[in-house]
GROMACS .gro file of C-alpha atoms in nm:
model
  395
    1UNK     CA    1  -2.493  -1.203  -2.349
    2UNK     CA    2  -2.708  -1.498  -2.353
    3UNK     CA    3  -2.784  -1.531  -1.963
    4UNK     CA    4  -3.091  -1.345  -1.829
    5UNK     CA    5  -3.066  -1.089  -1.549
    6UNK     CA    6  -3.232  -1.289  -1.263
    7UNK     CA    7  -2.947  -1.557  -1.275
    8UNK     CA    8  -2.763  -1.180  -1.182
    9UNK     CA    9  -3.006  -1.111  -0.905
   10UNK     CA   10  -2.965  -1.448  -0.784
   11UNK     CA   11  -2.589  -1.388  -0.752
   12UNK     CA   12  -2.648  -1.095  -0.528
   13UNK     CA   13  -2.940  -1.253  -0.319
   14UNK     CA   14  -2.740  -1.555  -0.253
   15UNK     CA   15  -2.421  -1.360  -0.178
   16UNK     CA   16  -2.570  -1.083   0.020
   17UNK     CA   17  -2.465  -1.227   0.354
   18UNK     CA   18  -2.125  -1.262   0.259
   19UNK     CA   19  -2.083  -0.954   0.135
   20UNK     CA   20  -2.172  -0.832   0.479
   21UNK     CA   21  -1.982  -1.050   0.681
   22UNK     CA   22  -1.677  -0.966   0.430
   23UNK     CA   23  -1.701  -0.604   0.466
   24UNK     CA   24  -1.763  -0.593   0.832
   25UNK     CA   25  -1.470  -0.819   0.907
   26UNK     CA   26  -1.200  -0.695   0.686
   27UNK     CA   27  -1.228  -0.330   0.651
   28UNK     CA   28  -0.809  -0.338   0.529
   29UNK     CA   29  -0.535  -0.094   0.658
   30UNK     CA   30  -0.616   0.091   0.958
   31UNK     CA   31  -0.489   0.460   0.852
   32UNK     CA   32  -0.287   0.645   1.088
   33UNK     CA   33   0.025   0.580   1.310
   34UNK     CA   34   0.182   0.264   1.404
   35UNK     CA   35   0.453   0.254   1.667
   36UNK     CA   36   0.778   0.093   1.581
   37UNK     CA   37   0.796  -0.056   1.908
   38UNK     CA   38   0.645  -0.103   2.284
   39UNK     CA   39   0.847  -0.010   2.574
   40UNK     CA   40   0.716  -0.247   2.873
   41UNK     CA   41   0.818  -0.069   3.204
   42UNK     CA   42   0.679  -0.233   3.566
   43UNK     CA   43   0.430  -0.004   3.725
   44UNK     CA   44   0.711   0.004   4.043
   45UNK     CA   45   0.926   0.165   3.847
   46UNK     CA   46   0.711   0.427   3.667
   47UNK     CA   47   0.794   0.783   3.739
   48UNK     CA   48   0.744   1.139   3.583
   49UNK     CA   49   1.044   1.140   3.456
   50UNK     CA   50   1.104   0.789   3.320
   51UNK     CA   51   1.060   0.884   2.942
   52UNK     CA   52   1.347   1.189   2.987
   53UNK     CA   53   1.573   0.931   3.151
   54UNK     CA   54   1.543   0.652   2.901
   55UNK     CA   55   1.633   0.922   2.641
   56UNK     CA   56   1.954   1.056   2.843
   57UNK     CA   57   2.062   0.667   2.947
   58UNK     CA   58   1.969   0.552   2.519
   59UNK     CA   59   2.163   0.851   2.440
   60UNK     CA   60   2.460   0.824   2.681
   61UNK     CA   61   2.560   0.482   2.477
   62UNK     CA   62   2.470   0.621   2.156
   63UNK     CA   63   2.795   0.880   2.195
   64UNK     CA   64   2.970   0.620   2.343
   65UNK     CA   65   2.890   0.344   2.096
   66UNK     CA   66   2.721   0.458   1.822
   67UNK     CA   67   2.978   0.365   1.571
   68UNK     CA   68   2.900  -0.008   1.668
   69UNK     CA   69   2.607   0.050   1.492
   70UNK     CA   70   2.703   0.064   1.117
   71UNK     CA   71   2.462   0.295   1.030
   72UNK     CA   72   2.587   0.572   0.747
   73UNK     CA   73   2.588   0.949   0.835
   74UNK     CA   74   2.234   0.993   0.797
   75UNK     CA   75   2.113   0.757   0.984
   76UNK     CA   76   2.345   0.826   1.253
   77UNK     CA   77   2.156   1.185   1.322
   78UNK     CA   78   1.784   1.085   1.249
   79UNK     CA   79   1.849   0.856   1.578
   80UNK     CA   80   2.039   1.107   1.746
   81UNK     CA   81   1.723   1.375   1.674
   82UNK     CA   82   1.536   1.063   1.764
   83UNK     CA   83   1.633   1.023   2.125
   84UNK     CA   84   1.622   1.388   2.190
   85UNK     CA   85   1.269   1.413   2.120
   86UNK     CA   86   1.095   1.088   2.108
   87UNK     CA   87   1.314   0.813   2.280
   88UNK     CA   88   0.959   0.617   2.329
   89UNK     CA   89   0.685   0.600   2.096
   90UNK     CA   90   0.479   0.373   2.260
   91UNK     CA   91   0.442   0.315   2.692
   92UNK     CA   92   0.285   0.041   2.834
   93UNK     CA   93   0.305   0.034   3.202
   94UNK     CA   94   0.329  -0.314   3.327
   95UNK     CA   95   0.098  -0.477   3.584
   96UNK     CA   96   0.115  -0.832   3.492
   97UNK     CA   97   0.466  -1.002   3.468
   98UNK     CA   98   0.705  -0.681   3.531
   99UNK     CA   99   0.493  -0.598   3.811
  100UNK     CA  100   0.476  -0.946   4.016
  101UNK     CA  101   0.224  -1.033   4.288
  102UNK     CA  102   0.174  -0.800   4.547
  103UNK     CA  103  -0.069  -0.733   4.836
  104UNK     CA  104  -0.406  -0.580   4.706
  105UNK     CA  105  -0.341  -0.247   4.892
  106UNK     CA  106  -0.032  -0.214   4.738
  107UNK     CA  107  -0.167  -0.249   4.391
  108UNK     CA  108  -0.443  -0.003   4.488
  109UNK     CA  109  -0.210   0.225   4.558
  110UNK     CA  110   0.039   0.187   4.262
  111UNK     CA  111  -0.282   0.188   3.986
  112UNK     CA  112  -0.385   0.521   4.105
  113UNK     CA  113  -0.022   0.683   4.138
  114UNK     CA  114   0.050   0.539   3.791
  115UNK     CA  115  -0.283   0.710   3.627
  116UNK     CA  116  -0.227   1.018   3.793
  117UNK     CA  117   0.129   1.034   3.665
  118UNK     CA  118   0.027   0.956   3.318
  119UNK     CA  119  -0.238   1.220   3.331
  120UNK     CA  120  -0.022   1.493   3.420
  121UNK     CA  121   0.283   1.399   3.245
  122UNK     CA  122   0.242   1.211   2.925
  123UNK     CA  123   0.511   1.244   2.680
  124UNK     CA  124   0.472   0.931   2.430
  125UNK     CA  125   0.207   0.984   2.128
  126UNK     CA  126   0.101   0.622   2.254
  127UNK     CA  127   0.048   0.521   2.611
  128UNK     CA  128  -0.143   0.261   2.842
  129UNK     CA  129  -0.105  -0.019   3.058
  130UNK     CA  130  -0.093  -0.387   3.086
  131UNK     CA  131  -0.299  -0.557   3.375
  132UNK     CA  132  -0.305  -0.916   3.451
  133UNK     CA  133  -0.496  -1.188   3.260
  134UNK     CA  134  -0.874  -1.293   3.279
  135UNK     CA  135  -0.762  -1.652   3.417
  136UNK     CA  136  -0.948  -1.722   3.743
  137UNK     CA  137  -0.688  -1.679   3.892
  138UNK     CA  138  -0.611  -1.295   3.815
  139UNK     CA  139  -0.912  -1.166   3.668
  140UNK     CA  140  -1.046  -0.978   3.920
  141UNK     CA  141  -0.710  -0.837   4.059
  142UNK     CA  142  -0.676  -0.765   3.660
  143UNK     CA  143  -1.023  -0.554   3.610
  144UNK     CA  144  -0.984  -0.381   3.979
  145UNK     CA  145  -0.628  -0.252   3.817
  146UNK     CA  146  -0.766  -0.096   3.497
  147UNK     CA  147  -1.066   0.036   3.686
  148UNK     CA  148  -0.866   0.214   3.990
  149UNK     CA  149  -0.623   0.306   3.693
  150UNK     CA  150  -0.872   0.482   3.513
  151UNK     CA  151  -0.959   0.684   3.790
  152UNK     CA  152  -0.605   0.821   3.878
  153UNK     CA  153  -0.608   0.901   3.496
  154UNK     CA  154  -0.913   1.052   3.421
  155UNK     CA  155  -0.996   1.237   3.776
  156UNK     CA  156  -0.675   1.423   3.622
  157UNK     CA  157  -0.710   1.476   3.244
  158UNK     CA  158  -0.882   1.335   2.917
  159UNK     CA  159  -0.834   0.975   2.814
  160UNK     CA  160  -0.438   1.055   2.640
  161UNK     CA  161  -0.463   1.005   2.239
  162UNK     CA  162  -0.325   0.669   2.137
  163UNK     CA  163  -0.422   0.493   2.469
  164UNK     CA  164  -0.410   0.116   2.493
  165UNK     CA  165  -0.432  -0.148   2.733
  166UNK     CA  166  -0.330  -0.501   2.685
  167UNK     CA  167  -0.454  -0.853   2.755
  168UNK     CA  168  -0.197  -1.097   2.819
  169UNK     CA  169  -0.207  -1.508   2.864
  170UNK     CA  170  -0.556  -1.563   2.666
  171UNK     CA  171  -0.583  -1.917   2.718
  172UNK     CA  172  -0.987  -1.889   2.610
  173UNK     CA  173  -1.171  -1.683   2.338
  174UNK     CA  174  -1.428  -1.630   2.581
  175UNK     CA  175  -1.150  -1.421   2.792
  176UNK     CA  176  -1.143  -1.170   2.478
  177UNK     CA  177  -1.527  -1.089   2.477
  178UNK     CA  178  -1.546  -1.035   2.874
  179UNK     CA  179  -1.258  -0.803   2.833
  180UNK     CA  180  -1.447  -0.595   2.553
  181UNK     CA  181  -1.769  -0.632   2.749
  182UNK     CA  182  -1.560  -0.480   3.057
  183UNK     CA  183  -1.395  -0.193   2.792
  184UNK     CA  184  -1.759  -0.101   2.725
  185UNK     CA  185  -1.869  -0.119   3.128
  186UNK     CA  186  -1.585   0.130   3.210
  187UNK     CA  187  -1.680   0.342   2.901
  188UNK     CA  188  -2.034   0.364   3.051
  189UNK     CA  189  -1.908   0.460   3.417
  190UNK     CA  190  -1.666   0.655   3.314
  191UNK     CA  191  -1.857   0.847   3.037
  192UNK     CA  192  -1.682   0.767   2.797
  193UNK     CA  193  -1.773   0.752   2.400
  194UNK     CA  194  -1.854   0.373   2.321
  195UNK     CA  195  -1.563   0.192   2.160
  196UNK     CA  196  -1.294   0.452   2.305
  197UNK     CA  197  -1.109   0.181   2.487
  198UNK     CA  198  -0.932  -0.070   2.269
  199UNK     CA  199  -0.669  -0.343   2.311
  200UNK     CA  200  -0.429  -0.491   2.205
  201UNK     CA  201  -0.412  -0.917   2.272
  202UNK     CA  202  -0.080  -1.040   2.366
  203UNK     CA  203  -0.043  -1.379   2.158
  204UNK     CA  204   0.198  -1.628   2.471
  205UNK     CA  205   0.009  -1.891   2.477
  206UNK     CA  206  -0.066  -2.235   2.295
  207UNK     CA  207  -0.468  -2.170   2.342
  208UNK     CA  208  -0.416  -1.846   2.169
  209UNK     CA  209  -0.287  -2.048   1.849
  210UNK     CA  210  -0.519  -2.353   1.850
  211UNK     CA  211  -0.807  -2.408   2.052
  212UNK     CA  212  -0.918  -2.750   2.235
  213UNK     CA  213  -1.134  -2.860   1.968
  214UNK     CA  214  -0.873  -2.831   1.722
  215UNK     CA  215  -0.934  -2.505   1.542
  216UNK     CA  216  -0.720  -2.202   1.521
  217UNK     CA  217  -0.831  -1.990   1.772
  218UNK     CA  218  -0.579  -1.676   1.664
  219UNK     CA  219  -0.855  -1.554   1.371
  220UNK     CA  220  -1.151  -1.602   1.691
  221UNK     CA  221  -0.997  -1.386   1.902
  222UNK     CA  222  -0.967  -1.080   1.680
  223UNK     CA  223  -1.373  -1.134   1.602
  224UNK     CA  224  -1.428  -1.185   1.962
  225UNK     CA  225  -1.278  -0.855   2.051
  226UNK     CA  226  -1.586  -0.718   1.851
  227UNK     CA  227  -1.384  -0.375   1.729
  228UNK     CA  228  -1.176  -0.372   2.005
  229UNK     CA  229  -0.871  -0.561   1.901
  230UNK     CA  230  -0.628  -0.314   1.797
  231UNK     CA  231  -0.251  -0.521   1.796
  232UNK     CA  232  -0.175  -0.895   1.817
  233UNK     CA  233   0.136  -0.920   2.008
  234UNK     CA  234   0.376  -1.237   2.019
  235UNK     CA  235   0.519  -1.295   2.340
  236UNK     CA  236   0.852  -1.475   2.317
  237UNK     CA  237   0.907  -1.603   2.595
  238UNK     CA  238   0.598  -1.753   2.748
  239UNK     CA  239   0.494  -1.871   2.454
  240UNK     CA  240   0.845  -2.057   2.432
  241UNK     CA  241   0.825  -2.204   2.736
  242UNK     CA  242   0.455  -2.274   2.733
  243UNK     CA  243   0.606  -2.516   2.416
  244UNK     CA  244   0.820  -2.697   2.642
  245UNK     CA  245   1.102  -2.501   2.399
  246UNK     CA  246   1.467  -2.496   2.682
  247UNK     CA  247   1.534  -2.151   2.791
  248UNK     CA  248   1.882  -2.142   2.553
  249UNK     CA  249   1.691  -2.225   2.247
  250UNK     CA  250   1.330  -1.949   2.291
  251UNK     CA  251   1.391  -1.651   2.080
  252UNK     CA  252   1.199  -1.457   1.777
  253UNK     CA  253   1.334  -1.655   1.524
  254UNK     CA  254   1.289  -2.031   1.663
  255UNK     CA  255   1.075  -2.209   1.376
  256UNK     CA  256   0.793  -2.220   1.665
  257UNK     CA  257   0.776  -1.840   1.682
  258UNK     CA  258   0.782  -1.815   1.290
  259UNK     CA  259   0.446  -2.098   1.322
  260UNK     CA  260   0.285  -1.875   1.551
  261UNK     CA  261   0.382  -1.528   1.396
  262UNK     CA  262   0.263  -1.634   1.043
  263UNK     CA  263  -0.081  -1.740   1.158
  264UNK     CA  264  -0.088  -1.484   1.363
  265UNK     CA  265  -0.036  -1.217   1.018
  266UNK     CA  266  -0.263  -1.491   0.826
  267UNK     CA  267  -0.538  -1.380   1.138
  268UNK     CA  268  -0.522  -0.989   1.096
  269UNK     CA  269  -0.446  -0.977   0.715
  270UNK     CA  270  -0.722  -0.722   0.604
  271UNK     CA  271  -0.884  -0.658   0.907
  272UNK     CA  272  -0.719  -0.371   1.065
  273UNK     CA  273  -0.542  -0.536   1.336
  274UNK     CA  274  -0.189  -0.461   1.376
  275UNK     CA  275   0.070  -0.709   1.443
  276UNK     CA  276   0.396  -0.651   1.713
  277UNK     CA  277   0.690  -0.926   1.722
  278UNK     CA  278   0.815  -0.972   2.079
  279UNK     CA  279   1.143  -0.892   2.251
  280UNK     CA  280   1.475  -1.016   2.313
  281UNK     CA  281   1.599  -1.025   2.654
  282UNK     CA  282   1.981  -1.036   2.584
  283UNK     CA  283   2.043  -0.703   2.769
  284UNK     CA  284   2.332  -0.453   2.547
  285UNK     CA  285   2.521  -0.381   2.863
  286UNK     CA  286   2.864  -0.390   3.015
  287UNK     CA  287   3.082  -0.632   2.814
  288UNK     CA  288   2.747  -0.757   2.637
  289UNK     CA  289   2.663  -0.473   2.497
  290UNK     CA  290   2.887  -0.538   2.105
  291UNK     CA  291   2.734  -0.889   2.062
  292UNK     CA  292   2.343  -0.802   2.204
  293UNK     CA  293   2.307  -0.493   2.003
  294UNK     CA  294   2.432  -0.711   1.683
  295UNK     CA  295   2.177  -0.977   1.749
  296UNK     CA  296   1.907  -0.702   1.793
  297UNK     CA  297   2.008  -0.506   1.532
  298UNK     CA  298   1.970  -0.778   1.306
  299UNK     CA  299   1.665  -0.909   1.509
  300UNK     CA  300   1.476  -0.590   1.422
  301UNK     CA  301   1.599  -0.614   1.056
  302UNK     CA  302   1.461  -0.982   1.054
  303UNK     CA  303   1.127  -0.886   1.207
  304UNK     CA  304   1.015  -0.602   0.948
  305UNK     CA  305   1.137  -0.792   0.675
  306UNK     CA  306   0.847  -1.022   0.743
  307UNK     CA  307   0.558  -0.788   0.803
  308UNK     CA  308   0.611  -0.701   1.199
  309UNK     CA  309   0.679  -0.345   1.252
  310UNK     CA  310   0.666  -0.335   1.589
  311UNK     CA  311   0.853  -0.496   1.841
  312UNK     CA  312   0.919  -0.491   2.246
  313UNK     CA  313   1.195  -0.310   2.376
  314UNK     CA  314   1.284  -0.366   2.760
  315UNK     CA  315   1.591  -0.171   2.840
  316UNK     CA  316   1.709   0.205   2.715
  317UNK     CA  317   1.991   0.059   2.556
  318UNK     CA  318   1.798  -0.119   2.335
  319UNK     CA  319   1.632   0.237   2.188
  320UNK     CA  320   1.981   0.322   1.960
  321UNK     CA  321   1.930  -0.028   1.777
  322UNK     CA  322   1.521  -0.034   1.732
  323UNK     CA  323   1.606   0.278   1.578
  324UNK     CA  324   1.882   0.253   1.311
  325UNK     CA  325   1.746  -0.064   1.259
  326UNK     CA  326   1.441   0.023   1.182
  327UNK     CA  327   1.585   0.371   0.992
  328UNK     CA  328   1.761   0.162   0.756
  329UNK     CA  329   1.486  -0.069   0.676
  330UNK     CA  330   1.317   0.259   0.511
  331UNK     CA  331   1.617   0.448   0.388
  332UNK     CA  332   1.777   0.169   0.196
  333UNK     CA  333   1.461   0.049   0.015
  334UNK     CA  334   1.281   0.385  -0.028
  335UNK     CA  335   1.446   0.497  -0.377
  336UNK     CA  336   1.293   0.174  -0.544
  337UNK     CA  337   0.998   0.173  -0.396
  338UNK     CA  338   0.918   0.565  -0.488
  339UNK     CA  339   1.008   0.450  -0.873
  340UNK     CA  340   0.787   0.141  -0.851
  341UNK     CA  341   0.489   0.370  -0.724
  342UNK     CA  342   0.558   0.609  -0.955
  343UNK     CA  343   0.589   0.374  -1.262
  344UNK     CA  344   0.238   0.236  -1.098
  345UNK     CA  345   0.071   0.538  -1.111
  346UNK     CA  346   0.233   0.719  -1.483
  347UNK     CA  347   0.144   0.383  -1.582
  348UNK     CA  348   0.486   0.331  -1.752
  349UNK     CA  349   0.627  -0.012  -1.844
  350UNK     CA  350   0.929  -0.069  -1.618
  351UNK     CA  351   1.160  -0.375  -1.468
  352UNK     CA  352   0.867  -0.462  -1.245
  353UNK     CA  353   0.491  -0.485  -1.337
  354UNK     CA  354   0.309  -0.412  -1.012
  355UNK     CA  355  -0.034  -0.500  -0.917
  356UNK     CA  356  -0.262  -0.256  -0.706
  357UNK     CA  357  -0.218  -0.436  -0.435
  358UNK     CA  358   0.150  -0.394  -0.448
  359UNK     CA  359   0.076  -0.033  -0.506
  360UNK     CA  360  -0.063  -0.037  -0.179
  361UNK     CA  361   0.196  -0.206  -0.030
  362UNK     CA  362   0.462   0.020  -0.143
  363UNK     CA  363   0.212   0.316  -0.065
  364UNK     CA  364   0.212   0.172   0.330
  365UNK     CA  365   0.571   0.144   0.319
  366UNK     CA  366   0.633   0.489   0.254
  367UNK     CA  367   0.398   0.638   0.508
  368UNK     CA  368   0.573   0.422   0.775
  369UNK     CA  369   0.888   0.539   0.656
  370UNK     CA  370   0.744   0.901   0.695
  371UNK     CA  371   0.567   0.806   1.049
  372UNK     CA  372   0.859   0.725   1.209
  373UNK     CA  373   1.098   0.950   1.091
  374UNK     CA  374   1.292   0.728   0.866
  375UNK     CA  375   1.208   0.961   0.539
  376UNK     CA  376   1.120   1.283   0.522
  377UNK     CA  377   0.864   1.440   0.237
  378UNK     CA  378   1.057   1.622   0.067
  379UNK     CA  379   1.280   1.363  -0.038
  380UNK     CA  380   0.960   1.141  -0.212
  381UNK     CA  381   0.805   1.244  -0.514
  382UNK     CA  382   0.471   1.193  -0.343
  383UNK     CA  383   0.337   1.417  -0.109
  384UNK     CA  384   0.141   1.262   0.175
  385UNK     CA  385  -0.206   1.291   0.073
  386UNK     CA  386  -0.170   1.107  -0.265
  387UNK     CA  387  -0.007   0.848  -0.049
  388UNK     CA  388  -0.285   0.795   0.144
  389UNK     CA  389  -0.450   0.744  -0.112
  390UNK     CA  390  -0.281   0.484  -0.260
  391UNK     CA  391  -0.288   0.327   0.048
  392UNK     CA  392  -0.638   0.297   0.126
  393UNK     CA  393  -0.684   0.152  -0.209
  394UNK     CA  394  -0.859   0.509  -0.358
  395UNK     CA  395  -0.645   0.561  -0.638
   0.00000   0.00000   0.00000
């Protein structure tokens, strides 16, 4: 070696701030559970029973249907188990869009009722609610919500595991750091443990894409949430027509979703923040229902094929499709993906040569496959742990 150690130490000193910044800002995969989807129901509509009855009303056109579907035997009964225990993975109790414009009392009213109801009923293993934007023009309607909501919720029970709230129609960063200044407010008066309440940013606008000056503001708002960013969510159809895009022609796939989507996953790569794909509102009912649950079927498919595994669902009909969609996705791909992680880690030459960051990759899409119900252990030749590890880059 003919270079002297302080052109090392330089190296360091000069790089020691970036290393920081580096670390802090992309910590990788966030371990733990990720929904396959977000069930958006208006607060009006929210009752103690509503997660039972979306499971009888999903499962009532499952028998009747099901064979529409296409899905092979197995399949068939993991959704079938599916809808008898865990129609909805993740709630999110609507106060912006769903919910409409309403007279303050009312609102009053229905935030408390809804937090109560959560409280003492539960029922999903992820849960929260979305209140209306931090535009002028709904701000404080949108922090009064959450606050009286909070109550309801919390004069009943503990804060439920998995809870989220959401931020829709960011049209400025500086909306995302008042609403995880706010978070951390409500923590405080509520007595709560600092960074408890996180959220997730819905992604329905053109501001939340590229700012005024130019610059993409999608990579902003996850720093701006300062922790508290846990999802980026793309909202079809707002987004669509924010683009001047005609009603017949906004969907998930338009080319303009795919722009937005893929900076959206160029944003969160590395840092933790999970990505959702948005919904489709062709409804699967009456003489619909062959044709919609084709298109969402294959909608689904499309959507975790490019890194989104999580979408919106909006009516218990959709539930059968998300599902054998979704089951498919990890049954038909896990046998190669178990040899190719195996080969990996024996370190034996086969018909692919896999870098460790595929290793993660295939490591991820195994626990998702396990998370949701997809796969079961047994069946891999890697138990859970050792996953995990592969996953989190410790092997």
């Amino acid at each position: 070696m003919r270079l002297p150690e302080d052109v090392y130490d330089a190296a360091d000193a000069r790089l020691a701030e970036a290393d920081a910044r580096v670390a802090a800002s992309y910590p990788g995969e966030r371990p733990g559970r990720q929904p396959v989807h977000t069930v958006y129901v208006p607060a009006s509509r929210y009752k103690t029973r509503l997660v039972a009855d979306w499971g009888k009303q999903a499962m009532r056109v499952f028998i009747e249907h099901g064979d529409l579907l296409g899905a092979d035997a197995d399949v068939y009964e993991r959704v079938r188990a599916k809808l008898l225990t865990e129609p909805i993975e993740d709630l999110r109790i609507d106060f912006e869009d769903g919910y409409g414009r309403v007279p303050d009392d009312v609102e009053d009213a229905a935030a408390l009722a809804a937090g109560q109801t959560l409280a003492t009923t539960g029922g999903t293993p992820f849960c929260g609610i979305r209140f209306k934007s931090f535009e002028a023009a709904t701000r404080r309607r949108g922090i009064r919500t959450l606050d009286l909501f909070l109550t309801g919720l919390l004069e009943n029970g503990p804060l439920p595991p998995g809870f989220v709230v959401t931020l829709p129609k960011v049209t400025a960063v500086e909306q995302v750091s008042v609403a995880a200044e706010v978070l951390a407010r409500l923590e405080s008066a509520y007595g709560l443990p600092g960074n408890t309440l996180r959220f997730e940013v819905q992604i329905e606008t053109a501001q939340s894409i590229v700012d005024v000056d130019g610059t993409l503001s999608v990579a902003r708002i996850v720093q701006a949430a300062a922790g508290r960013c846990s999802g980026l969510h793309y909202g079809t159809y707002d987004y669509s027509a924010g683009l001047g895009i005609a009603a017949a022609y906004q969907s998930m796939e338009h080319p303009a979703a795919d722009l937005a989507k893929g900076l959206m996953q160029v944003a969160a790569a590395g840092t933790g923040v999970r990505l959702s794909d948005g919904s489709t509102n062709r409804l699967p009912i009456g003489d619909a229902l062959p044709s919609a649950w084709a298109e969402h079927l294959r909608l689904v498919r499309r959507s975790l094929e490019r890194g989104f595994y999580q979408g919106w669902d909006l009516h218990p009909h959709q539930l059968p499709t998300r599902f054998a969609a979704t089951y498919t996705f990890y049954r038909s791909g896990f046998p190669e993906a178990v040899d190719r992680l195996r080969a990996y880690a024996e370190k034996t030459s086969g018909g692919v040569l896999d870098e460790p960051a595929t290793a993660q990759a295939l490591a991820v899409y195994l626990l998702r496959g396990l998370d949701c119900g997809a796969l079961d252990e047994s069946e891999l030749a890697f138990g859970r742990p050792e996953l995990e590890k592969y996953a989190l880059r410790l092997a």
